[in-house]
XYZ file of C-alpha atoms in Angstrom:
415
model
C -101.158 15.506 -21.692
C -100.540 18.223 -19.160
C -97.859 16.895 -16.795
C -96.374 18.444 -13.657
C -92.945 17.287 -12.517
C -92.161 18.008 -8.876
C -88.458 18.591 -8.314
C -85.711 20.104 -10.473
C -82.733 17.970 -9.570
C -81.144 15.759 -12.204
C -84.013 13.249 -11.906
C -86.747 15.859 -12.322
C -85.074 17.731 -15.169
C -84.233 14.632 -17.219
C -87.828 13.461 -16.651
C -89.227 16.784 -17.853
C -86.996 16.716 -20.925
C -88.094 13.216 -21.949
C -91.767 13.986 -21.307
C -91.482 17.081 -23.517
C -89.819 15.018 -26.245
C -92.790 12.649 -26.002
C -95.101 15.560 -26.827
C -96.488 16.466 -23.406
C -97.043 19.932 -21.961
C -94.677 19.971 -18.976
C -94.286 22.222 -15.949
C -91.540 21.687 -13.366
C -92.038 23.015 -9.836
C -89.199 23.536 -7.355
C -88.639 25.532 -4.187
C -85.172 26.636 -5.302
C -84.417 29.567 -7.664
C -82.724 27.294 -10.240
C -82.067 23.654 -11.118
C -79.796 21.213 -9.276
C -79.204 23.262 -6.139
C -79.721 20.453 -3.633
C -78.629 16.785 -3.893
C -77.526 17.180 -7.542
C -75.310 20.171 -6.813
C -71.951 18.712 -5.766
C -72.214 14.932 -5.820
C -69.224 12.680 -6.390
C -69.321 13.078 -10.173
C -69.408 9.345 -10.925
C -71.587 7.992 -13.701
C -71.172 4.441 -12.494
C -72.822 2.042 -14.895
C -70.609 -0.834 -13.752
C -69.723 0.223 -10.209
C -73.342 -0.066 -9.202
C -74.126 -1.994 -6.012
C -76.659 -1.903 -3.172
C -75.431 -0.693 0.184
C -77.385 -3.600 1.664
C -74.995 -6.508 1.197
C -73.858 -9.658 3.008
C -71.504 -8.756 5.835
C -72.626 -5.135 6.073
C -74.164 -5.473 9.577
C -70.822 -6.715 10.968
C -68.873 -4.076 9.040
C -71.246 -1.383 10.236
C -70.487 -2.226 13.851
C -66.768 -1.907 13.144
C -67.221 1.329 11.185
C -68.998 2.983 14.095
C -65.707 2.991 15.989
C -63.460 4.138 13.115
C -62.110 7.669 12.986
C -62.696 7.841 9.230
C -65.854 5.756 9.001
C -67.816 5.341 5.764
C -71.012 4.943 7.803
C -72.167 7.331 10.520
C -75.298 6.607 12.518
C -77.038 9.226 14.615
C -80.065 7.307 15.907
C -83.182 9.101 17.018
C -86.774 8.270 17.918
C -87.918 8.346 14.310
C -90.278 5.600 13.143
C -89.345 6.146 9.493
C -85.633 5.807 10.264
C -86.051 2.657 12.342
C -88.362 1.037 9.781
C -85.966 1.869 6.946
C -82.976 0.458 8.827
C -84.849 -2.772 9.633
C -85.798 -3.196 5.979
C -82.235 -2.518 4.869
C -80.904 -5.183 7.232
C -83.391 -7.673 5.793
C -81.815 -7.071 2.367
C -78.302 -7.952 3.580
C -78.449 -11.522 2.266
C -76.709 -13.058 -0.733
C -79.986 -13.744 -2.519
C -81.374 -10.236 -1.996
C -78.047 -8.652 -2.912
C -77.907 -10.548 -6.221
C -81.515 -9.627 -7.066
C -81.127 -5.960 -6.168
C -77.809 -5.582 -7.959
C -79.267 -7.165 -11.082
C -82.112 -4.618 -11.072
C -79.672 -1.768 -10.599
C -77.353 -2.953 -13.356
C -80.302 -3.294 -15.763
C -81.350 0.299 -15.197
C -77.769 1.578 -15.141
C -76.956 -0.043 -18.490
C -80.106 1.456 -20.002
C -78.995 4.810 -18.628
C -75.587 4.356 -20.250
C -77.266 4.031 -23.645
C -79.711 6.841 -22.865
C -77.005 9.287 -21.766
C -74.953 8.606 -24.893
C -78.022 9.261 -27.052
C -78.885 12.440 -25.180
C -75.314 13.707 -25.410
C -75.281 13.096 -29.171
C -78.689 14.728 -29.568
C -77.964 17.853 -27.533
C -74.195 18.337 -27.581
C -74.284 19.116 -23.855
C -70.862 19.581 -22.212
C -70.386 18.964 -18.490
C -66.682 18.176 -17.905
C -67.453 14.649 -19.065
C -64.865 11.873 -19.371
C -65.270 8.252 -20.495
C -62.325 6.546 -18.792
C -63.997 4.201 -16.326
C -64.104 3.708 -12.563
C -61.283 2.050 -10.636
C -62.391 0.439 -7.370
C -59.185 0.469 -5.337
C -58.425 -2.242 -2.768
C -55.942 -1.660 0.024
C -56.305 -5.118 1.660
C -56.436 -8.718 0.388
C -59.821 -9.082 2.109
C -61.286 -6.283 0.000
C -59.952 -7.874 -3.178
C -61.375 -11.243 -2.201
C -64.763 -9.728 -1.337
C -64.999 -8.181 -4.815
C -65.622 -11.669 -6.233
C -69.385 -11.288 -5.683
C -69.375 -8.063 -7.712
C -67.315 -9.656 -10.475
C -69.831 -12.494 -10.642
C -72.738 -10.062 -10.979
C -70.938 -7.991 -13.618
C -70.151 -11.099 -15.640
C -73.736 -12.358 -15.388
C -75.067 -9.059 -16.746
C -72.446 -8.685 -19.451
C -70.880 -5.537 -17.948
C -67.221 -5.058 -18.997
C -64.694 -5.282 -16.164
C -61.020 -5.987 -15.441
C -59.502 -7.298 -12.210
C -56.144 -5.541 -11.857
C -52.966 -6.062 -9.879
C -51.137 -3.019 -8.468
C -49.267 -2.468 -11.740
C -52.559 -2.559 -13.632
C -54.015 0.020 -11.265
C -51.088 2.329 -11.998
C -51.560 1.849 -15.743
C -55.205 2.861 -15.362
C -54.400 5.789 -13.048
C -50.742 6.854 -13.451
C -50.865 9.231 -10.473
C -51.137 6.181 -8.191
C -47.526 5.239 -8.967
C -46.255 7.083 -5.888
C -48.586 5.082 -3.573
C -48.272 1.715 -5.280
C -47.206 0.035 -2.039
C -50.631 0.856 -0.516
C -52.527 -1.021 -3.231
C -53.196 -4.755 -3.467
C -55.419 -4.576 -6.555
C -58.441 -3.050 -8.182
C -61.606 -3.635 -10.171
C -61.901 -1.499 -13.295
C -65.260 -0.926 -14.984
C -64.108 0.758 -18.212
C -67.580 1.715 -19.492
C -68.147 4.081 -16.557
C -68.045 7.832 -17.067
C -67.595 10.976 -15.009
C -69.068 14.445 -15.188
C -70.401 17.449 -13.323
C -74.044 16.706 -12.502
C -74.798 20.363 -11.755
C -73.459 21.551 -15.116
C -75.342 18.786 -16.918
C -78.660 19.537 -15.201
C -78.378 23.272 -15.748
C -77.604 22.769 -19.437
C -80.453 20.285 -19.884
C -82.829 22.731 -18.191
C -82.046 25.251 -20.911
C -82.614 22.591 -23.594
C -85.909 21.583 -21.999
C -87.091 25.194 -22.119
C -86.563 25.202 -25.875
C -88.972 22.241 -26.033
C -91.614 24.242 -24.185
C -91.025 23.061 -20.605
C -92.007 25.703 -18.046
C -90.007 25.956 -14.817
C -91.778 27.480 -11.835
C -89.022 28.432 -9.380
C -89.221 29.608 -5.763
C -92.433 27.662 -5.307
C -93.189 25.625 -2.203
C -95.158 22.420 -2.814
C -97.672 22.114 -0.002
C -99.721 19.019 -0.826
C -101.277 16.836 -3.508
C -104.997 16.841 -4.180
C -106.687 13.597 -5.207
C -110.326 12.735 -5.790
C -112.018 9.493 -6.745
C -108.706 7.626 -6.624
C -107.058 9.952 -9.153
C -104.685 12.909 -8.940
C -106.346 16.261 -9.514
C -103.936 19.027 -8.580
C -100.768 20.189 -6.880
C -101.308 22.806 -4.171
C -98.433 25.290 -3.844
C -97.850 28.512 -1.973
C -98.506 30.257 -5.294
C -101.792 28.565 -6.024
C -103.462 25.395 -7.274
C -102.037 23.687 -10.364
C -104.065 21.094 -12.259
C -102.644 18.317 -14.422
C -103.473 15.041 -16.124
C -100.417 13.440 -14.507
C -97.947 14.319 -11.755
C -94.435 12.885 -11.385
C -92.907 13.133 -7.918
C -89.135 13.516 -8.215
C -88.417 15.194 -4.886
C -85.688 12.874 -3.691
C -85.699 12.382 0.080
C -88.784 14.564 0.456
C -90.949 12.390 -1.803
C -92.369 10.154 0.980
C -93.459 13.182 3.009
C -95.562 14.459 0.109
C -97.279 11.200 -0.839
C -97.931 9.861 2.683
C -101.222 11.783 3.134
C -102.548 9.904 0.094
C -101.951 6.592 1.855
C -98.753 5.802 -0.061
C -95.985 4.350 2.096
C -92.759 5.082 0.232
C -89.690 3.554 1.944
C -87.238 6.291 1.010
C -85.063 7.863 3.694
C -82.324 10.530 3.524
C -78.756 9.284 3.813
C -76.439 12.248 3.892
C -73.312 12.361 1.798
C -70.465 14.872 1.813
C -68.089 16.232 -0.806
C -65.089 18.454 -1.296
C -64.369 20.283 -4.542
C -60.660 21.020 -4.835
C -58.761 23.064 -7.453
C -56.033 20.989 -9.116
C -52.590 22.457 -8.577
C -50.490 19.434 -9.626
C -52.141 17.674 -12.594
C -49.607 14.817 -12.475
C -50.873 13.952 -8.969
C -54.588 14.042 -9.874
C -56.828 11.176 -11.037
C -57.716 10.785 -14.700
C -61.222 9.517 -13.981
C -62.865 8.133 -10.801
C -61.041 6.151 -8.152
C -63.241 4.568 -5.489
C -61.264 4.196 -2.274
C -62.893 1.011 -0.989
C -61.538 1.410 2.539
C -63.438 4.643 3.136
C -66.112 4.251 0.418
C -65.013 7.591 -1.026
C -64.959 8.484 -4.717
C -62.206 10.743 -6.030
C -63.118 12.148 -9.437
C -61.512 14.454 -11.983
C -63.904 17.175 -13.164
C -61.992 19.425 -15.541
C -59.569 21.475 -13.462
C -61.085 20.259 -10.173
C -61.080 17.136 -8.021
C -64.419 16.140 -6.517
C -64.121 13.952 -3.414
C -67.436 12.491 -2.316
C -68.789 9.789 -0.097
C -69.842 8.536 3.315
C -73.307 7.602 4.477
C -74.654 9.462 7.472
C -78.056 8.377 8.768
C -79.210 11.381 10.758
C -82.591 12.386 9.343
C -83.347 15.571 7.455
C -80.309 17.505 8.646
C -77.858 19.208 6.344
C -75.225 20.457 8.748
C -71.557 20.269 7.746
C -69.716 18.156 10.318
C -65.984 19.022 10.488
C -65.115 15.357 11.147
C -66.585 14.386 7.788
C -64.386 16.950 6.052
C -61.332 15.464 7.732
C -62.238 12.020 6.344
C -62.540 13.353 2.794
C -59.247 15.199 3.144
C -57.561 12.091 4.548
C -58.594 9.874 1.640
C -57.697 12.268 -1.166
C -54.423 13.480 0.327
C -53.340 9.894 0.965
C -53.822 8.908 -2.690
C -53.776 12.125 -4.750
C -52.020 15.026 -3.049
C -52.518 17.163 -6.156
C -55.006 19.763 -4.974
C -55.166 22.845 -2.792
C -57.192 21.732 0.260
C -57.168 25.237 1.690
C -59.283 26.365 -1.269
C -61.668 23.392 -1.197
C -65.417 23.913 -0.917
C -67.256 21.626 1.515
C -70.832 20.449 0.809
C -73.442 17.956 1.942
C -76.569 16.553 0.321
C -79.390 14.196 1.265
C -79.422 11.095 -0.905
C -82.863 9.441 -1.221
C -82.165 5.801 -0.334
C -84.429 2.775 -0.518
C -83.774 -0.231 1.744
C -82.834 -2.418 -1.224
C -80.837 0.207 -3.134
C -83.146 0.112 -6.161
C -85.048 3.299 -7.078
C -88.842 3.499 -7.148
C -90.013 4.270 -10.671
C -93.573 3.906 -11.894
C -97.259 4.398 -11.133
C -98.922 4.454 -7.735
C -102.364 3.384 -6.537
C -103.517 6.959 -7.249
C -104.272 7.181 -10.965
C -102.109 9.740 -12.726
C -99.555 9.919 -9.904
C -96.096 8.572 -10.689
C -92.855 8.230 -8.717
C -89.279 8.680 -9.893
C -87.213 8.722 -6.722
C -85.082 6.682 -4.324
C -81.924 6.524 -6.455
C -79.613 6.891 -3.471
C -76.000 7.451 -4.488
C -76.780 6.673 -8.134
C -79.184 9.406 -9.190
C -76.677 10.905 -11.626
C -75.869 7.440 -12.993
C -79.483 6.320 -13.459
C -81.133 9.631 -14.313
C -81.377 9.400 -18.086
C -82.634 5.819 -18.146
C -85.109 6.495 -15.341
C -86.435 9.490 -17.256
C -87.092 7.440 -20.377
C -88.829 4.728 -18.350
C -91.146 7.176 -16.584
C -91.869 9.128 -19.781
C -92.973 5.906 -21.467
C -95.146 4.908 -18.499
C -96.821 8.326 -18.316
C -97.425 8.114 -22.074
C -99.086 4.715 -21.693
C -96.268 2.914 -23.509
C -94.253 -0.119 -22.455
C -90.708 0.934 -21.467
C -87.806 -0.436 -23.468
C -86.591 -2.361 -20.413
C -88.567 -4.421 -17.916
C -89.499 -1.885 -15.229
C -92.178 -3.831 -13.386
C -89.909 -4.622 -10.434
C -88.912 -0.960 -10.089
C -92.420 0.178 -9.123
C -93.590 0.744 -5.556
C -95.748 -2.373 -5.857
C -92.613 -4.448 -5.111
C -93.019 -3.423 -1.485
């Protein structure tokens, strides 16, 4: 079939690659001049198959109130008269129950584990290099309360067969030797050894080149204006460079996906939650992480990417704004300098991106009520982690095949 993929972030590019492998004629459309220049550009670098949890969790409403008054808060709320924002927040709060958390985490772990297998297969098939490491994620606890609260995650990991280790401070230092000089700040950790790290931008750029060898066409610098449907089926994509027809269209536009599909009567509960990152040159390798350390206090990931440290995190609910708030930079600097003072902060690059979040944390992958129109969006903080599995699921669905995992509860029909 002739398939148009809208969006050239890591989700769109992996989707295009898998569709081309399935034998389809694929065109990718993006407003940027190249791949992965928005949310996929400088994310935290985690490929977190085990450290994979919904933001909506029991106790989050109470924590959120406390965070609002913290200097280095993991959550920043800038409320405005925005119906989409208020509706999304209400739905997220409704998912902050033990039952909903367990259900949503199980969905996420299913897709993440499939992505683990899919990424390994793709890496073997293509030989792509992207500063990858396979040394796990260490969730670091600074308080006994944090360690105790991790029990719900341990239970979910065990139920889904995901490898994990609960570590004491000495175990944390064995996993990440550079933590030895701050051992007194640590009460324990949760290690998910199957997790990986890597530069999402490098990966997406390299996979774009591979996709082109399979015949995928990339139409850059093209603004997507609207979708055209007739008789309950998708007919075309209207851009500022003309009308493009297709047998199927996959919307992989991240936070902008709901804006495009709304005129077709599709209510997609995806809202932008801004994250920030610093990319820091390593000057003292012995004081740098080996893999990813998640600082649970600030919800900040500190990741080794070759000769750089990527520090990423925070959740700012402020709409479609991409300004760089100096206070957010100070929080990133505080976390990394407190644990790993092995980089040159004066030479750090500061970045922000809009993560496409659903209220339950689970992405929306599958068909819509408009025949031929598919969604692959809403991955939140886990787009890099879930990209390869999501791409295989959507490629199978577009091809009329049953995916290799149960994907029925990932579709928009769950809402």
